[in-house]
mmCIF file of C-alpha atoms and ligand atoms in Angstrom:
data_model
loop_
_atom_site.group_PDB
_atom_site.id
_atom_site.type_symbol
_atom_site.label_atom_id
_atom_site.label_comp_id
_atom_site.label_asym_id
_atom_site.label_seq_id
_atom_site.Cartn_x
_atom_site.Cartn_y
_atom_site.Cartn_z
ATOM 1 C CA MET A 1 30.806 29.773 -24.656
ATOM 2 C CA THR A 2 31.668 26.063 -24.218
ATOM 3 C CA ALA A 3 34.244 24.607 -26.888
ATOM 4 C CA ALA A 4 32.806 22.054 -29.144
ATOM 5 C CA THR A 5 33.759 18.578 -28.382
ATOM 6 C CA ALA A 6 33.394 15.445 -30.777
ATOM 7 C CA PHE A 7 31.427 12.894 -28.430
ATOM 8 C CA ALA A 8 31.287 9.361 -29.127
ATOM 9 C CA CYS A 9 28.576 6.894 -28.137
ATOM 10 C CA ALA A 10 29.954 4.603 -25.545
ATOM 11 C CA ALA A 11 27.787 1.667 -26.422
ATOM 12 C CA CYS A 12 28.385 1.507 -30.285
ATOM 13 C CA GLY A 13 31.506 3.832 -30.726
ATOM 14 C CA THR A 14 29.843 5.961 -32.989
ATOM 15 C CA LEU A 15 31.444 9.509 -33.176
ATOM 16 C CA PHE A 16 29.329 12.595 -33.799
ATOM 17 C CA PRO A 17 30.222 15.945 -35.028
ATOM 18 C CA PRO A 18 31.824 18.289 -32.622
ATOM 19 C CA SER A 19 28.881 19.955 -30.613
ATOM 20 C CA ALA A 20 28.895 22.269 -27.024
ATOM 21 C CA ALA A 21 26.800 19.402 -25.193
ATOM 22 C CA PRO A 22 26.533 15.579 -25.686
ATOM 23 C CA PRO A 23 24.068 14.456 -28.392
ATOM 24 C CA VAL A 24 20.573 13.996 -27.358
ATOM 25 C CA ALA A 25 20.470 10.309 -28.525
ATOM 26 C CA CYS A 26 22.186 7.685 -30.430
ATOM 27 C CA PRO A 27 20.292 6.695 -33.741
ATOM 28 C CA VAL A 28 22.769 3.950 -34.380
ATOM 29 C CA CYS A 29 21.798 2.481 -30.870
ATOM 30 C CA GLN A 30 18.141 3.138 -31.007
ATOM 31 C CA ASP A 31 17.838 0.822 -34.040
ATOM 32 C CA VAL A 32 16.800 -2.729 -33.305
ATOM 33 C CA ARG A 33 20.095 -4.041 -34.611
ATOM 34 C CA GLN A 34 22.092 -2.192 -31.673
ATOM 35 C CA TYR A 35 20.575 -1.403 -28.297
ATOM 36 C CA VAL A 36 20.546 1.368 -25.743
ATOM 37 C CA PRO A 37 22.064 0.214 -22.601
ATOM 38 C CA GLU A 38 19.765 -0.509 -19.659
ATOM 39 C CA ALA A 39 21.682 2.660 -17.796
ATOM 40 C CA GLY A 40 21.075 4.695 -20.349
ATOM 41 C CA GLN A 41 23.055 6.525 -23.455
ATOM 42 C CA ARG A 42 26.601 7.548 -22.077
ATOM 43 C CA TRP A 43 29.243 9.730 -24.113
ATOM 44 C CA LEU A 44 32.952 9.710 -24.108
ATOM 45 C CA GLY A 45 34.877 12.702 -24.910
ATOM 46 C CA PRO A 46 38.388 12.714 -26.657
ATOM 47 C CA ALA A 47 40.150 12.435 -23.284
ATOM 48 C CA ASP A 48 38.092 9.516 -21.975
ATOM 49 C CA LEU A 49 39.087 7.794 -24.858
ATOM 50 C CA THR A 50 42.869 8.599 -25.135
ATOM 51 C CA THR A 51 43.422 8.345 -21.067
ATOM 52 C CA ASP A 52 41.539 5.003 -20.832
ATOM 53 C CA HIS A 53 42.280 3.127 -23.978
ATOM 54 C CA SER A 54 45.119 2.371 -26.490
ATOM 55 C CA ASN A 55 45.170 0.483 -29.767
ATOM 56 C CA ARG A 56 47.125 -2.540 -30.203
ATOM 57 C CA ILE A 57 48.404 -4.058 -33.801
ATOM 58 C CA GLU A 58 49.188 -7.343 -34.412
ATOM 59 C CA ARG A 59 50.059 -9.313 -37.946
ATOM 60 C CA LEU A 60 47.589 -11.675 -39.019
ATOM 61 C CA GLU A 61 49.507 -12.985 -41.958
ATOM 62 C CA PRO A 62 51.879 -11.396 -44.625
ATOM 63 C CA GLY A 63 50.282 -8.306 -45.670
ATOM 64 C CA LEU A 64 47.277 -8.167 -42.997
ATOM 65 C CA TYR A 65 47.615 -6.478 -39.836
ATOM 66 C CA ALA A 66 44.500 -6.404 -37.038
ATOM 67 C CA ILE A 67 44.133 -3.143 -34.965
ATOM 68 C CA ARG A 68 42.013 -3.174 -31.856
ATOM 69 C CA SER A 69 41.420 -1.238 -28.906
ATOM 70 C CA GLU A 70 42.238 -2.125 -25.414
ATOM 71 C CA PRO A 71 40.511 -2.638 -23.243
ATOM 72 C CA ARG A 72 37.405 -3.221 -25.400
ATOM 73 C CA LEU A 73 35.728 -0.205 -26.611
ATOM 74 C CA ALA A 74 32.195 0.151 -27.406
ATOM 75 C CA ILE A 75 31.366 -3.037 -29.647
ATOM 76 C CA GLY A 76 34.894 -4.389 -29.689
ATOM 77 C CA GLN A 77 35.340 -5.046 -33.508
ATOM 78 C CA ARG A 78 38.875 -4.978 -34.975
ATOM 79 C CA ALA A 79 40.081 -3.052 -37.957
ATOM 80 C CA LEU A 80 42.153 -4.564 -40.420
ATOM 81 C CA LEU A 81 44.929 -2.973 -42.560
ATOM 82 C CA VAL A 82 45.688 -4.586 -45.968
ATOM 83 C CA GLN A 83 49.005 -3.764 -47.642
ATOM 84 C CA THR A 84 48.951 -3.802 -51.088
ATOM 85 C CA ALA A 85 51.711 -2.268 -53.671
ATOM 86 C CA GLU A 86 49.115 0.704 -54.778
ATOM 87 C CA GLY A 87 48.643 1.527 -51.158
ATOM 88 C CA ASN A 88 47.073 0.263 -48.070
ATOM 89 C CA VAL A 89 42.892 -0.123 -47.351
ATOM 90 C CA LEU A 90 41.670 0.022 -43.611
ATOM 91 C CA TRP A 91 38.854 -2.203 -43.761
ATOM 92 C CA ASP A 92 36.263 -1.530 -40.860
ATOM 93 C CA CYS A 93 37.126 1.384 -38.374
ATOM 94 C CA LEU A 94 37.554 2.037 -34.662
ATOM 95 C CA THR A 95 36.516 4.981 -32.351
ATOM 96 C CA LEU A 96 40.133 5.609 -31.101
ATOM 97 C CA CYS A 97 42.536 7.259 -33.514
ATOM 98 C CA ASP A 98 45.323 8.722 -31.153
ATOM 99 C CA ARG A 99 48.675 9.600 -32.266
ATOM 100 C CA ALA A 100 50.411 6.320 -31.257
ATOM 101 C CA THR A 101 48.098 4.289 -33.656
ATOM 102 C CA ILE A 102 48.671 6.929 -36.365
ATOM 103 C CA GLU A 103 52.525 6.701 -36.231
ATOM 104 C CA ALA A 104 52.245 2.779 -36.343
ATOM 105 C CA VAL A 105 50.178 2.835 -39.184
ATOM 106 C CA ARG A 106 52.176 4.975 -40.978
ATOM 107 C CA SER A 107 55.379 2.823 -40.516
ATOM 108 C CA LEU A 108 53.129 0.036 -42.041
ATOM 109 C CA GLY A 109 52.741 2.345 -45.069
ATOM 110 C CA GLY A 110 49.716 4.715 -44.135
ATOM 111 C CA VAL A 111 46.168 4.147 -45.507
ATOM 112 C CA ALA A 112 44.911 4.905 -49.145
ATOM 113 C CA ALA A 113 41.502 4.137 -48.525
ATOM 114 C CA ILE A 114 39.029 3.260 -45.687
ATOM 115 C CA ALA A 115 36.175 0.790 -46.351
ATOM 116 C CA ILE A 116 33.675 -0.044 -43.896
ATOM 117 C CA SER A 117 31.175 -3.082 -43.830
ATOM 118 C CA HIS A 118 28.355 -1.581 -42.270
ATOM 119 C CA PRO A 119 27.247 1.287 -39.849
ATOM 120 C CA HIS A 120 27.994 -0.533 -36.784
ATOM 121 C CA TYR A 121 31.729 0.043 -37.555
ATOM 122 C CA TYR A 122 31.586 3.523 -39.111
ATOM 123 C CA SER A 123 32.630 4.764 -35.454
ATOM 124 C CA ALA A 124 35.410 7.594 -35.960
ATOM 125 C CA HIS A 125 35.997 7.424 -39.819
ATOM 126 C CA ARG A 126 36.076 10.966 -39.997
ATOM 127 C CA LEU A 127 39.284 11.081 -37.865
ATOM 128 C CA TRP A 128 40.886 8.283 -39.673
ATOM 129 C CA ALA A 129 40.346 9.881 -42.901
ATOM 130 C CA GLU A 130 41.488 12.956 -41.589
ATOM 131 C CA ALA A 131 44.891 11.681 -40.119
ATOM 132 C CA PHE A 132 45.644 9.728 -43.362
ATOM 133 C CA ASP A 133 44.026 11.877 -46.076
ATOM 134 C CA ALA A 134 42.261 8.993 -47.327
ATOM 135 C CA PRO A 135 38.636 8.580 -48.731
ATOM 136 C CA VAL A 136 35.914 6.775 -46.797
ATOM 137 C CA ILE A 137 34.326 4.445 -49.169
ATOM 138 C CA LEU A 138 30.809 3.278 -48.143
ATOM 139 C CA HIS A 139 27.777 1.654 -50.028
ATOM 140 C CA ARG A 140 25.149 4.228 -50.742
ATOM 141 C CA ALA A 141 22.341 1.985 -49.502
ATOM 142 C CA ASP A 142 23.290 2.826 -45.740
ATOM 143 C CA ARG A 143 23.931 6.393 -46.150
ATOM 144 C CA ALA A 144 21.284 7.424 -43.660
ATOM 145 C CA TRP A 145 23.207 6.160 -40.934
ATOM 146 C CA VAL A 146 26.290 8.697 -41.541
ATOM 147 C CA VAL A 147 26.023 11.041 -38.632
ATOM 148 C CA ASP A 148 29.346 12.854 -39.025
ATOM 149 C CA ALA A 149 29.703 13.605 -42.782
ATOM 150 C CA HIS A 150 32.899 15.293 -44.126
ATOM 151 C CA PRO A 151 34.467 15.786 -47.369
ATOM 152 C CA ARG A 152 36.417 12.585 -47.840
ATOM 153 C CA LEU A 153 33.240 10.750 -47.721
ATOM 154 C CA GLN A 154 32.264 8.826 -50.846
ATOM 155 C CA HIS A 155 29.555 6.876 -51.571
ATOM 156 C CA TRP A 156 29.026 3.748 -54.006
ATOM 157 C CA GLN A 157 26.351 2.020 -55.673
ATOM 158 C CA GLY A 158 25.925 -1.156 -57.155
ATOM 159 C CA ALA A 159 27.070 -4.853 -56.365
ATOM 160 C CA VAL A 160 30.894 -4.438 -56.659
ATOM 161 C CA THR A 161 33.637 -1.770 -56.721
ATOM 162 C CA SER A 162 37.344 -1.720 -57.205
ATOM 163 C CA LEU A 163 39.870 -0.431 -54.637
ATOM 164 C CA PRO A 164 43.624 -0.002 -54.794
ATOM 165 C CA GLY A 165 45.865 -3.350 -54.849
ATOM 166 C CA GLY A 166 43.167 -5.731 -56.782
ATOM 167 C CA LEU A 167 40.827 -5.549 -53.864
ATOM 168 C CA GLN A 168 37.272 -5.392 -54.305
ATOM 169 C CA LEU A 169 33.953 -4.286 -52.257
ATOM 170 C CA VAL A 170 31.342 -6.526 -52.931
ATOM 171 C CA ARG A 171 27.783 -5.731 -51.523
ATOM 172 C CA ALA A 172 26.317 -8.508 -49.898
ATOM 173 C CA GLY A 173 23.443 -6.865 -47.909
ATOM 174 C CA GLY A 174 22.119 -9.097 -45.104
ATOM 175 C CA HIS A 175 22.597 -7.499 -41.709
ATOM 176 C CA PHE A 176 22.399 -3.958 -43.401
ATOM 177 C CA PRO A 177 21.117 -3.320 -46.813
ATOM 178 C CA GLY A 178 24.486 -2.086 -47.811
ATOM 179 C CA GLY A 179 26.300 -4.857 -45.969
ATOM 180 C CA THR A 180 29.528 -4.765 -47.866
ATOM 181 C CA VAL A 181 32.692 -7.658 -47.711
ATOM 182 C CA LEU A 182 35.975 -6.833 -48.879
ATOM 183 C CA HIS A 183 37.808 -9.579 -51.185
ATOM 184 C CA TRP A 184 41.439 -9.538 -50.875
ATOM 185 C CA PRO A 185 43.009 -11.633 -53.960
ATOM 186 C CA GLY A 186 46.280 -12.294 -52.245
ATOM 187 C CA GLY A 187 47.582 -13.118 -48.894
ATOM 188 C CA ALA A 188 49.046 -16.412 -47.693
ATOM 189 C CA GLY A 189 49.366 -18.927 -50.515
ATOM 190 C CA GLY A 190 47.615 -16.501 -52.789
ATOM 191 C CA ALA A 191 44.308 -18.386 -52.348
ATOM 192 C CA GLY A 192 42.414 -15.123 -51.197
ATOM 193 C CA ALA A 193 40.502 -13.946 -48.263
ATOM 194 C CA LEU A 194 37.421 -12.443 -47.446
ATOM 195 C CA LEU A 195 37.112 -9.796 -44.933
ATOM 196 C CA SER A 196 33.656 -10.063 -43.965
ATOM 197 C CA GLY A 197 32.615 -7.585 -40.924
ATOM 198 C CA ASP A 198 29.333 -8.564 -39.219
ATOM 199 C CA ILE A 199 27.818 -9.709 -42.747
ATOM 200 C CA LEU A 200 29.378 -13.182 -42.453
ATOM 201 C CA GLN A 201 29.901 -13.793 -39.006
ATOM 202 C CA VAL A 202 32.923 -16.274 -37.809
ATOM 203 C CA VAL A 203 31.523 -17.964 -34.981
ATOM 204 C CA PRO A 204 33.008 -20.406 -32.370
ATOM 205 C CA ASP A 205 32.306 -23.437 -34.990
ATOM 206 C CA ARG A 206 34.745 -22.557 -37.642
ATOM 207 C CA SER A 207 33.003 -24.953 -40.031
ATOM 208 C CA VAL A 208 30.226 -22.770 -40.569
ATOM 209 C CA VAL A 209 29.540 -19.087 -40.890
ATOM 210 C CA GLY A 210 26.358 -17.114 -39.024
ATOM 211 C CA PHE A 211 24.117 -14.528 -40.543
ATOM 212 C CA MET A 212 22.132 -12.248 -38.358
ATOM 213 C CA TYR A 213 19.679 -9.399 -38.206
ATOM 214 C CA SER A 214 20.437 -8.244 -34.744
ATOM 215 C CA TYR A 215 23.231 -9.927 -33.037
ATOM 216 C CA PRO A 216 22.518 -8.475 -29.568
ATOM 217 C CA SER A 217 18.671 -9.230 -29.667
ATOM 218 C CA TYR A 218 19.245 -12.558 -31.617
ATOM 219 C CA LEU A 219 16.748 -11.665 -34.481
ATOM 220 C CA PRO A 220 17.441 -13.708 -37.659
ATOM 221 C CA LEU A 221 17.522 -12.471 -41.200
ATOM 222 C CA PRO A 222 14.713 -14.002 -43.723
ATOM 223 C CA ALA A 223 16.083 -16.637 -45.889
ATOM 224 C CA TRP A 224 16.209 -14.478 -49.157
ATOM 225 C CA GLU A 225 18.739 -12.488 -47.376
ATOM 226 C CA VAL A 226 20.899 -15.044 -46.163
ATOM 227 C CA GLU A 227 20.618 -16.506 -49.799
ATOM 228 C CA ALA A 228 21.630 -13.300 -51.319
ATOM 229 C CA VAL A 229 24.385 -12.722 -49.016
ATOM 230 C CA ALA A 230 25.814 -16.271 -50.174
ATOM 231 C CA ALA A 231 25.167 -15.646 -53.753
ATOM 232 C CA ALA A 232 27.199 -12.321 -53.508
ATOM 233 C CA VAL A 233 30.355 -14.079 -52.394
ATOM 234 C CA GLU A 234 29.931 -17.282 -54.302
ATOM 235 C CA PRO A 235 32.099 -15.904 -57.415
ATOM 236 C CA LEU A 236 34.811 -14.791 -55.254
ATOM 237 C CA ALA A 237 37.959 -16.980 -54.705
ATOM 238 C CA PHE A 238 39.066 -17.394 -51.014
ATOM 239 C CA ASP A 239 39.911 -20.015 -48.600
ATOM 240 C CA ARG A 240 40.183 -17.653 -45.183
ATOM 241 C CA ILE A 241 37.603 -15.414 -43.623
ATOM 242 C CA HIS A 242 39.072 -12.747 -41.244
ATOM 243 C CA GLY A 243 35.760 -11.689 -39.222
ATOM 244 C CA ALA A 244 34.907 -8.699 -37.372
ATOM 245 C CA PHE A 245 35.982 -9.507 -33.711
ATOM 246 C CA PRO A 246 39.551 -10.263 -32.244
ATOM 247 C CA GLY A 247 40.759 -13.808 -33.295
ATOM 248 C CA GLY A 248 37.826 -14.266 -35.542
ATOM 249 C CA THR A 249 39.718 -15.998 -38.495
ATOM 250 C CA ILE A 250 38.552 -19.023 -40.525
ATOM 251 C CA TRP A 251 42.159 -20.068 -41.575
ATOM 252 C CA GLN A 252 40.939 -22.788 -43.983
ATOM 253 C CA GLY A 253 38.154 -24.077 -46.035
ATOM 254 C CA ALA A 254 36.277 -20.767 -45.483
ATOM 255 C CA LYS A 255 34.181 -21.181 -49.072
ATOM 256 C CA ASP A 256 32.782 -24.523 -47.607
ATOM 257 C CA ALA A 257 31.959 -22.751 -44.311
ATOM 258 C CA VAL A 258 29.896 -20.014 -46.132
ATOM 259 C CA GLU A 259 28.151 -22.972 -47.860
ATOM 260 C CA ARG A 260 27.529 -25.112 -44.773
ATOM 261 C CA GLY A 261 26.527 -22.131 -42.918
ATOM 262 C CA ARG A 262 23.876 -21.163 -45.525
ATOM 263 C CA ARG A 263 22.512 -24.564 -45.596
ATOM 264 C CA HIS A 264 22.324 -24.630 -41.775
ATOM 265 C CA TYR A 265 20.553 -21.338 -41.541
ATOM 266 C CA LEU A 266 17.851 -22.161 -43.940
ATOM 267 C CA GLN A 267 17.293 -25.563 -42.120
ATOM 268 C CA ALA A 268 16.813 -23.845 -38.709
ATOM 269 C CA LEU A 269 14.272 -21.466 -40.285
ATOM 270 C CA ALA A 270 12.529 -24.257 -41.744
ATOM 271 C CA GLY A 271 12.394 -26.415 -38.464
ATOM 272 C CA GLU A 272 14.561 -29.073 -40.202
ATOM 273 C CA LEU A 273 17.644 -28.971 -37.443
ATOM 274 C CA PRO A 274 18.032 -32.099 -35.158
ATOM 275 C CA GLY A 275 16.005 -32.221 -31.647
ATOM 276 C CA LEU A 276 13.222 -29.847 -32.259
ATOM 277 C CA ARG A 277 9.352 -30.728 -31.962
ATOM 278 C CA PRO A 278 7.540 -31.029 -35.247
ATOM 279 C CA ALA A 279 5.729 -28.268 -36.482
ATOM 280 C CA PRO A 280 2.180 -28.154 -35.438
ATOM 281 C CA GLY A 281 0.214 -30.119 -37.810
ATOM 282 C CA GLY A 282 3.488 -31.903 -38.946
ATOM 283 C CA VAL A 283 4.359 -35.603 -38.128
ATOM 284 C CA PRO A 284 3.837 -36.240 -34.548
ATOM 285 C CA ARG A 285 6.938 -37.456 -32.428
ATOM 286 C CA PRO A 286 7.241 -40.938 -31.526
ATOM 287 C CA GLY A 287 5.055 -41.626 -28.474
ATOM 288 C CA ALA A 288 3.135 -38.380 -28.813
ATOM 289 C CA GLU A 289 -0.015 -40.383 -29.919
ATOM 290 C CA ASP A 290 0.119 -42.535 -27.051
ATOM 291 C CA ALA A 291 0.256 -39.503 -24.867
ATOM 292 C CA ALA A 292 -2.612 -37.717 -26.343
ATOM 293 C CA ALA A 293 -4.769 -40.906 -26.175
ATOM 294 C CA ARG A 294 -4.140 -41.264 -22.607
ATOM 295 C CA ARG A 295 -5.086 -37.401 -21.989
ATOM 296 C CA HIS A 296 -8.503 -37.899 -23.839
ATOM 297 C CA SER A 297 -9.525 -41.258 -22.249
HETATM 298 ZN ZN1 LIG B 301 25.387 4.530 -30.160
#
């Protein structure tokens, strides 16, 4: 009899419940918002993870730490640890949860609760929950994507829920129906920050944010979803956005970047950004009528 192993999907980092043989497929990767690699689905056992990777922790600002796996593992997101007087919150999650990470996070005050923006970062939430005896708080709208359920898993419903230290989870939707952002009222200067995962994407142009249904396949969201995401964060006070990927922070003016990103996005869907050809039946480009006349003469 073979001992059961908890396999992780190499493409998306999702950890599956222990089994004698690797899973047949990864439903997270089979979804249009992810992808099955050209070479097929590959599986990592615990030894693959701990011998080839380690986690690096760095302070982003007072009370906020970023944790990422090196070399890059699966999607390559970072997890963020927010320190509060009522206990720390781990925002988003990683596939690697090794002894060194657990000790380092304990020295920062441990983890009182884990919250995750959307299913692509559910990763190894069970291992982190067990290591810190902490609940994992996920939006119920995405419950079908949990492949490794456990007793510390809690689903919440509705638009907003409170976490320790005045933090709030806000359901924004968009990329996933239960797409969630974390509002942190404190931080540097007390102006507040949004921890946004992929729900509002920090992009190279820091004066806007991005929104997407499928990032790997460049599939856009409809206008009403982008409007809904922007509306969900509109009441929140923040001037910084800490996004999903290492280095992905808007350090100031983040509130304006959301509004500018929303406007750009809707203009893009409507064909109103500069440099595009007019829509069929729309106003012809200068010179287009001349060219048409020449063709028919
Ligand atoms: Zn996967």
